Coordinates of C-alpha atoms and ligand atoms in Angstrom, one line a residue:
M1 CA 147.8 47.5 3.2
K2 CA 146.2 47.8 -0.3
I3 CA 142.6 47.5 -0.7
S4 CA 139.6 46.8 -2.9
V5 CA 136.4 48.1 -2.2
I6 CA 133.6 47.0 -4.1
G7 CA 130.9 49.0 -5.2
C8 CA 131.1 52.4 -4.8
G9 CA 127.4 53.9 -3.6
Y10 CA 127.2 55.7 -0.2
L11 CA 128.3 52.8 1.8
G12 CA 131.0 51.8 -0.3
A13 CA 132.4 54.7 -1.4
V14 CA 133.5 56.5 2.2
H15 CA 134.3 53.3 3.5
A16 CA 137.4 53.6 0.2
A17 CA 138.3 56.8 1.5
G18 CA 138.0 55.9 5.0
M19 CA 140.2 52.9 4.3
A20 CA 142.8 55.5 2.3
E21 CA 142.4 58.1 5.5
L22 CA 143.7 55.6 7.8
G23 CA 146.4 54.7 5.9
H24 CA 145.8 51.9 3.0
E25 CA 146.2 51.7 -0.3
V26 CA 142.7 51.9 -1.6
V27 CA 141.3 50.9 -5.1
G28 CA 136.8 51.7 -5.3
I29 CA 135.5 49.3 -7.7
D30 CA 132.7 50.3 -9.2
L31 CA 130.8 49.8 -12.8
D32 CA 129.4 53.5 -13.2
Q33 CA 131.8 55.2 -15.2
A34 CA 130.5 58.4 -15.0
K35 CA 130.6 57.9 -11.1
V36 CA 133.8 56.7 -11.2
N37 CA 135.3 60.1 -13.2
R38 CA 133.5 62.2 -9.7
L39 CA 135.7 59.6 -7.9
N40 CA 138.8 60.3 -9.5
S41 CA 138.4 64.1 -9.7
S42 CA 138.5 63.9 -5.9
E43 CA 134.0 65.1 -6.0
A44 CA 131.5 63.5 -4.0
P45 CA 128.8 62.0 -6.8
F46 CA 126.1 62.4 -3.9
F47 CA 125.8 64.6 -1.1
E48 CA 127.8 63.5 2.0
P49 CA 128.7 66.3 4.9
G50 CA 132.7 66.2 4.9
F51 CA 132.8 63.4 2.3
D52 CA 133.8 66.6 -0.6
D53 CA 137.3 66.7 1.8
L54 CA 137.9 63.1 2.6
L55 CA 138.7 62.5 -1.0
V56 CA 140.7 65.3 -1.2
K57 CA 142.8 64.5 1.8
T58 CA 143.1 60.5 1.0
A59 CA 144.0 61.6 -3.2
E60 CA 147.1 60.2 -3.1
R61 CA 146.5 56.2 -2.0
L62 CA 142.9 56.2 -3.6
T63 CA 141.3 55.6 -7.1
F64 CA 138.4 53.9 -9.1
S65 CA 138.2 52.2 -11.9
T66 CA 135.8 49.9 -13.7
D67 CA 138.0 47.1 -14.3
M68 CA 137.5 44.4 -11.5
A69 CA 141.2 43.6 -13.0
D70 CA 142.5 45.8 -11.0
V71 CA 141.7 45.1 -7.7
A72 CA 144.6 42.2 -8.3
E73 CA 147.1 43.5 -5.8
A74 CA 144.8 44.2 -3.1
T75 CA 144.4 41.4 -0.1
V76 CA 141.4 42.4 1.3
H77 CA 138.1 43.1 -0.1
F78 CA 135.5 45.1 1.2
L79 CA 131.6 44.2 -0.7
T80 CA 129.9 46.9 -0.6
V81 CA 127.5 46.6 -3.3
G82 CA 123.2 47.5 -2.5
T83 CA 121.4 44.7 -1.5
P84 CA 118.1 46.8 -3.3
Q85 CA 114.7 45.0 -2.7
S86 CA 113.7 43.3 -5.7
P87 CA 109.1 42.9 -6.6
S88 CA 108.4 40.5 -3.9
G89 CA 109.8 42.3 -0.6
A90 CA 112.9 39.6 -0.8
V91 CA 116.6 41.3 -1.0
D92 CA 117.5 41.7 -4.7
M93 CA 121.3 39.7 -4.3
T94 CA 122.0 40.5 -7.7
Y95 CA 124.6 42.5 -7.7
V96 CA 126.3 40.7 -4.4
N97 CA 126.2 37.1 -6.4
R98 CA 128.1 39.5 -9.3
A99 CA 130.1 40.9 -7.7
V100 CA 131.8 37.9 -5.7
E101 CA 131.8 35.7 -9.8
A102 CA 133.4 38.6 -10.8
L103 CA 136.3 38.5 -8.0
L104 CA 136.9 35.0 -7.8
P105 CA 139.7 35.5 -11.1
F106 CA 141.2 37.7 -8.8
L107 CA 141.4 35.8 -5.6
S108 CA 144.5 33.2 -4.4
G109 CA 145.0 31.6 -0.5
E110 CA 146.3 35.3 0.4
S111 CA 142.4 37.2 -0.2
V112 CA 140.2 37.9 2.7
V113 CA 137.0 38.9 1.7
V114 CA 134.7 41.3 3.8
G115 CA 131.2 41.6 3.2
K116 CA 129.6 44.6 4.5
S117 CA 126.9 45.1 2.8
T118 CA 123.1 44.1 3.6
V119 CA 122.0 40.5 3.1
P120 CA 119.5 38.2 4.5
V121 CA 121.3 35.6 7.1
G122 CA 122.4 32.6 5.4
T123 CA 124.0 35.0 3.0
A124 CA 127.4 34.8 4.0
Q125 CA 127.5 30.9 4.8
R126 CA 126.2 30.8 0.3
L127 CA 129.5 32.7 -0.7
K128 CA 132.1 31.1 1.3
E129 CA 131.8 28.5 -0.8
M130 CA 131.7 29.9 -3.9
I131 CA 134.7 31.7 -2.4
E132 CA 136.3 28.9 -0.5
T133 CA 137.7 27.5 -4.2
T134 CA 139.7 29.5 -4.9
G135 CA 141.4 29.7 -1.5
A136 CA 140.4 32.7 -0.1
K137 CA 138.5 33.6 3.3
L138 CA 135.3 35.0 3.9
M139 CA 134.6 37.7 7.3
W140 CA 131.3 39.3 8.3
N141 CA 132.0 43.1 8.8
P142 CA 127.8 45.1 9.4
E143 CA 128.5 48.2 8.5
F144 CA 126.3 50.7 10.7
L145 CA 126.7 54.4 9.8
R146 CA 123.8 56.8 8.8
E147 CA 124.1 59.0 5.7
G148 CA 124.9 62.8 7.0
F149 CA 127.4 61.3 9.4
A150 CA 128.3 58.3 6.9
V151 CA 132.9 60.1 7.1
Q152 CA 132.4 60.9 11.3
D153 CA 130.4 56.7 12.1
T154 CA 132.9 54.9 9.3
L155 CA 135.9 56.4 11.1
T156 CA 134.6 56.4 14.4
P157 CA 131.9 53.7 15.1
D158 CA 130.5 52.6 18.2
R159 CA 131.6 49.2 17.8
L160 CA 133.1 46.3 15.5
V161 CA 130.9 43.3 14.7
Y162 CA 133.4 40.8 13.0
G163 CA 131.0 37.4 11.4
I164 CA 134.0 34.3 11.0
Q165 CA 133.8 30.6 10.4
S166 CA 134.8 28.7 12.8
G167 CA 138.2 27.5 12.9
D168 CA 139.0 31.1 11.0
E169 CA 140.1 33.2 14.0
S170 CA 143.2 34.6 12.1
L171 CA 141.3 36.3 10.5
V172 CA 140.2 38.8 13.1
E173 CA 144.0 39.9 13.2
V174 CA 143.9 40.9 9.2
L175 CA 140.6 42.6 10.2
D176 CA 142.3 44.5 13.4
E177 CA 145.1 45.3 11.3
V178 CA 143.2 47.3 8.1
Y179 CA 141.0 48.7 11.4
R180 CA 144.3 49.6 13.6
P181 CA 143.8 52.6 14.9
I182 CA 140.0 52.0 15.4
I183 CA 140.8 49.0 17.0
E184 CA 143.2 51.0 19.3
R185 CA 140.9 53.8 20.7
K186 CA 138.8 50.6 22.2
T187 CA 136.3 51.0 20.1
P188 CA 134.1 47.2 21.1
R189 CA 135.2 44.6 18.8
L190 CA 133.0 41.6 19.1
V191 CA 133.2 38.4 17.4
M192 CA 130.5 35.8 16.2
D193 CA 129.6 33.3 13.7
Y194 CA 127.5 34.3 10.5
A195 CA 124.6 34.5 10.6
T196 CA 125.2 36.4 13.8
A197 CA 127.0 39.1 12.4
E198 CA 123.8 38.9 9.5
L199 CA 120.9 38.8 12.1
V200 CA 123.2 42.1 13.7
K201 CA 122.7 45.1 11.2
V202 CA 119.4 43.3 10.2
A203 CA 118.0 42.9 14.1
A204 CA 119.2 46.3 14.4
N205 CA 117.8 48.2 12.1
S206 CA 114.6 46.7 12.6
F207 CA 115.0 48.0 16.2
L208 CA 115.3 51.5 15.6
A209 CA 112.7 51.3 12.9
T210 CA 110.2 49.5 15.8
K211 CA 111.7 52.2 17.6
I212 CA 109.7 55.2 15.1
S213 CA 106.9 52.9 14.3
F214 CA 106.2 53.1 17.7
I215 CA 106.3 56.4 18.5
N216 CA 104.0 57.5 15.3
A217 CA 102.0 55.0 16.7
M218 CA 102.0 57.1 20.5
A219 CA 101.3 60.1 17.8
E220 CA 97.9 58.4 15.7
I221 CA 96.1 58.3 19.6
S222 CA 97.6 61.9 20.3
D223 CA 96.1 63.2 17.7
A224 CA 92.0 60.4 18.5
V225 CA 93.1 62.2 22.3
G226 CA 93.9 66.4 21.9
A227 CA 98.0 65.0 23.1
D228 CA 100.8 66.2 22.0
V229 CA 103.6 63.3 21.6
T230 CA 106.3 65.3 21.1
M231 CA 105.9 65.7 25.1
L232 CA 105.3 62.3 25.7
A233 CA 109.0 61.3 23.7
D234 CA 110.6 63.8 26.4
A235 CA 108.5 62.7 29.0
I236 CA 109.6 58.3 28.5
G237 CA 113.1 59.4 26.9
H238 CA 114.0 61.3 29.9
D239 CA 114.2 56.9 31.5
P240 CA 117.3 55.6 30.4
R241 CA 116.1 52.4 29.2
I242 CA 113.8 53.8 26.1
G243 CA 116.0 56.9 25.2
R244 CA 115.1 59.8 23.8
K245 CA 117.0 59.0 20.4
F246 CA 114.7 58.0 17.8
L247 CA 111.5 58.7 19.2
N248 CA 110.6 61.4 16.6
A249 CA 107.3 61.2 15.8
G250 CA 106.2 62.4 12.4
I251 CA 106.5 61.3 8.5
G252 CA 108.1 57.9 8.8
F253 CA 111.0 56.4 8.6
G254 CA 112.5 56.8 4.6
G255 CA 116.2 55.6 2.4
G256 CA 117.8 52.5 1.1
C257 CA 117.9 50.4 4.6
L258 CA 115.2 51.1 7.4
P259 CA 112.5 50.3 5.0
K260 CA 113.7 47.8 2.7
D261 CA 115.3 46.1 5.8
I262 CA 112.1 45.0 7.8
R263 CA 110.5 43.2 4.3
G264 CA 113.3 41.4 3.4
F265 CA 113.5 40.0 7.3
V266 CA 110.4 39.2 6.9
Q267 CA 110.6 37.3 4.2
R268 CA 113.7 35.6 5.0
A269 CA 111.9 35.0 8.8
D270 CA 109.5 33.8 6.8
E271 CA 111.6 31.0 4.6
L272 CA 113.2 29.6 7.5
G273 CA 109.5 28.7 9.0
V274 CA 110.1 31.5 11.8
G275 CA 107.9 34.0 10.5
E276 CA 106.0 34.6 13.2
A277 CA 108.8 35.8 15.5
V278 CA 109.0 39.1 13.2
E279 CA 106.1 39.5 11.9
F280 CA 105.2 42.5 14.4
L281 CA 108.1 44.2 11.9
S282 CA 105.0 44.0 9.0
D283 CA 102.2 46.3 11.5
V284 CA 106.1 48.2 11.9
D285 CA 105.6 49.3 8.1
A286 CA 102.0 49.6 8.2
I287 CA 102.2 52.2 10.8
N288 CA 105.2 53.8 9.0
L289 CA 103.0 54.5 5.6
R290 CA 100.0 55.6 7.6
R291 CA 102.1 58.3 8.4
R292 CA 102.5 59.5 4.9
A293 CA 98.8 59.3 3.7
R294 CA 98.2 60.9 7.4
V295 CA 99.1 64.9 5.9
I296 CA 96.7 64.2 3.4
D297 CA 94.4 63.5 6.4
V298 CA 95.8 66.3 7.7
L299 CA 95.8 68.6 4.3
S300 CA 91.9 68.0 4.0
E301 CA 90.1 68.9 7.0
E302 CA 92.0 71.9 7.0
L303 CA 91.7 72.7 3.2
G304 CA 88.8 70.5 2.2
D305 CA 89.0 69.5 -1.1
L306 CA 92.3 69.3 -2.7
S307 CA 92.1 69.9 -6.3
G308 CA 92.8 73.5 -7.1
K309 CA 94.1 74.5 -4.3
T310 CA 98.7 75.0 -4.0
V311 CA 100.8 73.3 -2.3
A312 CA 104.7 74.6 -0.9
L313 CA 106.3 71.2 0.2
W314 CA 109.4 72.1 2.2
G315 CA 111.4 68.7 2.0
L316 CA 112.4 65.6 -0.7
A317 CA 115.2 64.2 0.7
F318 CA 114.8 61.1 3.3
K319 CA 116.2 62.5 6.6
P320 CA 118.6 66.1 6.4
D321 CA 122.1 66.5 5.9
S322 CA 121.3 63.6 2.1
D323 CA 121.2 64.3 -1.2
D324 CA 119.1 59.9 -0.3
I325 CA 115.8 60.1 -1.8
R326 CA 115.5 56.5 -2.3
D327 CA 111.7 55.6 -0.3
S328 CA 111.4 59.7 0.7
P329 CA 108.3 60.1 2.2
A330 CA 108.3 64.2 1.4
L331 CA 108.8 62.2 -1.9
D332 CA 106.0 60.0 -1.6
I333 CA 103.3 62.9 0.2
A334 CA 104.6 65.2 -3.0
E335 CA 102.9 62.4 -5.2
S336 CA 100.2 61.8 -3.5
I337 CA 99.5 65.8 -2.8
A338 CA 99.9 66.0 -6.4
K339 CA 97.3 62.7 -7.3
A340 CA 94.8 64.1 -4.6
G341 CA 94.6 67.2 -7.3
A342 CA 96.8 69.8 -5.8
T343 CA 99.5 71.4 -7.1
V344 CA 103.1 71.4 -5.7
Q345 CA 105.9 73.3 -5.5
A346 CA 108.5 72.0 -4.3
Y347 CA 112.9 72.8 -2.9
D348 CA 114.8 71.2 -1.2
P349 CA 118.4 72.2 -0.4
E350 CA 120.7 68.9 -1.7
A351 CA 118.0 66.9 -3.1
M352 CA 117.0 68.4 -5.9
G353 CA 119.0 67.2 -9.0
P354 CA 117.5 63.3 -7.7
A355 CA 114.3 64.5 -7.6
Q356 CA 114.1 66.1 -10.9
K357 CA 115.3 63.0 -12.5
R358 CA 112.9 60.6 -10.8
L359 CA 110.2 62.8 -11.4
A360 CA 111.2 63.0 -15.1
S361 CA 111.4 59.1 -14.7
N362 CA 108.4 58.7 -13.4
D363 CA 106.3 60.7 -15.5
I364 CA 104.6 62.8 -12.3
S365 CA 102.5 65.7 -13.3
G366 CA 101.5 69.0 -10.6
I367 CA 105.0 68.4 -9.7
S368 CA 107.1 71.7 -9.5
L369 CA 110.6 72.4 -8.5
H370 CA 111.3 76.0 -7.4
E371 CA 114.8 78.1 -6.0
S372 CA 113.9 78.7 -2.0
P373 CA 111.5 78.0 0.5
E374 CA 109.8 81.7 -0.5
E375 CA 110.0 80.6 -4.2
T376 CA 107.7 77.5 -3.0
L377 CA 105.2 79.6 -1.0
S378 CA 104.2 82.3 -4.4
G379 CA 100.2 81.2 -4.5
A380 CA 100.2 78.8 -2.0
D381 CA 97.6 77.4 0.3
A382 CA 99.4 75.5 2.7
L383 CA 102.9 75.2 3.8
V384 CA 104.3 71.4 4.7
V385 CA 107.4 70.3 6.4
A386 CA 108.6 66.8 5.4
T387 CA 112.6 67.2 6.4
E388 CA 113.8 68.5 8.6
W389 CA 116.6 70.7 7.2
K390 CA 118.2 73.4 9.8
T391 CA 117.4 76.4 7.2
F392 CA 113.6 75.0 7.1
R393 CA 114.3 75.3 11.2
E394 CA 115.3 78.4 11.7
W395 CA 113.2 79.9 9.0
D396 CA 111.4 83.1 10.2
P397 CA 107.6 82.9 9.7
S398 CA 106.9 86.1 10.2
D399 CA 107.9 86.5 6.5
A400 CA 104.8 84.9 6.0
P401 CA 102.4 84.6 7.6
G402 CA 98.3 83.8 7.0
R403 CA 98.4 80.0 6.1
L404 CA 98.5 76.9 6.7
V405 CA 102.2 75.2 8.3
V406 CA 102.0 71.1 8.4
D407 CA 105.2 70.3 11.0
G408 CA 105.2 66.3 9.1
R409 CA 109.3 66.4 11.3
N410 CA 107.3 68.6 14.7
C411 CA 110.3 70.2 13.8
L412 CA 109.6 74.0 14.3
D413 CA 109.3 76.6 16.7
R414 CA 105.5 75.5 17.3
E415 CA 104.7 79.3 19.3
R416 CA 106.9 81.0 16.8
W417 CA 104.9 79.8 14.1
K418 CA 101.3 80.5 15.6
S419 CA 102.3 84.5 17.2
A420 CA 104.1 85.2 13.9
G421 CA 100.0 83.8 12.0
W422 CA 100.7 80.6 11.1
R423 CA 97.5 77.6 11.1
Y424 CA 99.7 75.3 12.9
R425 CA 99.5 72.0 12.4
G426 CA 102.0 68.9 14.0
M427 CA 102.3 65.2 13.6
G428 CA 100.0 64.0 16.7
R429 CA 100.6 67.7 18.2
T430 CA 98.1 70.1 17.6
Ligands
LIG501 C1 119.8 53.5 8.9 C2 120.8 53.3 10.8 O1 120.0 54.2 11.3 C3 121.4 52.4 10.0 O2 122.9 52.8 11.5 C4 122.6 51.5 9.2 O3 123.9 51.8 8.8 C5 121.9 52.4 7.7 O4 120.7 52.2 8.2 C6 122.3 51.5 6.9 O5 122.1 50.0 7.5 O6 123.0 51.2 6.0 P1 120.2 55.6 7.8 O7 118.7 54.8 6.8 O8 121.3 56.5 7.6 O9 121.2 54.6 8.2 O10 119.0 56.5 8.5 P2 118.7 56.5 9.7 O11 119.2 58.3 10.3 O12 118.3 55.6 10.4 O13 117.2 57.4 9.3 C7 115.9 56.4 8.6 C8 114.9 56.7 8.6 O14 114.2 56.7 10.4 C9 114.8 59.3 8.5 O15 113.9 59.1 7.1 C10 114.4 59.6 9.2 O16 113.6 60.7 9.2 C11 113.9 58.6 10.3 N1 113.9 58.6 11.7 C12 114.9 59.0 12.6 C13 112.6 59.2 12.4 O17 111.1 59.2 11.5 N2 112.5 60.0 13.2 C14 113.2 59.0 14.1 O18 113.4 59.8 15.4 C15 114.7 59.3 13.7

């Protein structure tokens, strides 16, 4: 099948290569010429495990272009453009609207547009009215991939969700054909209306965010009473109704999805007159943001006034196995430490390039980037571990003992660090 994928960010670029891996001929469209050039040379424009290999493997069936006219031969068009947060907290739909307008001249009665971007509920209905003027049909097919596992999640998803308009049941077969190897593995596939499909996505991310903020709220209580939130999570996580996944307390969630999705959901629910139903998500957001401030509090408790101090920071990406620094708690904490007057010496295995750009554009002083974890420790009064990369978890603390470590992800072997002579502070565990 000939397929186009419009928008080649973390979602679209991996989706395009994934569809080529399933055997389709795919063209990916993006406005960014430099990104398109890299993708056409089978080079990933961002760090994502396995993605470079997938680009090489699928190169024969996969091209990228900045010219929307190159979608003309495709029958299925995936919409994967970004929906960032606007200053009001609402979802910025500019890219989706522009992409659909640019696509319209290339649609006909044979075309099927498949929305994957995360959008406010009601969007599909609105876009359908634009698209149906060409005779084309619209489906909504939210994506649940995680950065760091994007290739795996694209090719072996937990479930497929198809949102269709009543009367368009024949479209199910079209998308089944696109995803045939996935369908043949008996992956659960749920067919529903547009609004439910849109809601499934924000509900899933809201639930995950709530789970993380719940355990972080327990971390706040644990700190107050000297309890251990990791043991608490292990104990409640044994109950299969609760489950241990996404119960890791620390400096909280960041990235391009969870924070903006809960804020966008709150705004949309307000517009719909049902804001009260998701008011709790504002608390989820507030608990999450307090985690970042907590690191500064712990540093101040231990070191006193931070001005003139030097703090090593391990991790800049919002999570391990990613170079994404969008709304990264790590970078936010680096900036707060620097604002408190300390010097920050930071290192991340993959996110140094994006972090360098961000620091330059924000004109932030007091943060320097270093070549290795060891280099950051030179002259440091304390170490903050902000992203749980494997290399940090496995690092030998006996290499540089005698100072404070703040384990922002509760990811270190506490006893090992303590017995190597470090003063250890976790998040909700001491
Ligand atoms: C999230 C969802 O997990 C995906 O299912 C969804 O498809 C995606 O958003 C999206 O909407 O596109 P992602 O943003 O890649 O995926 O990252 P997560 O693995 O969800 O982690 C989000 C944040 O939560 C990270 O900063 C992570 O460090 C933090 N986290 C995660 C915790 O603080 N504790 C946990 O127990 C788990």
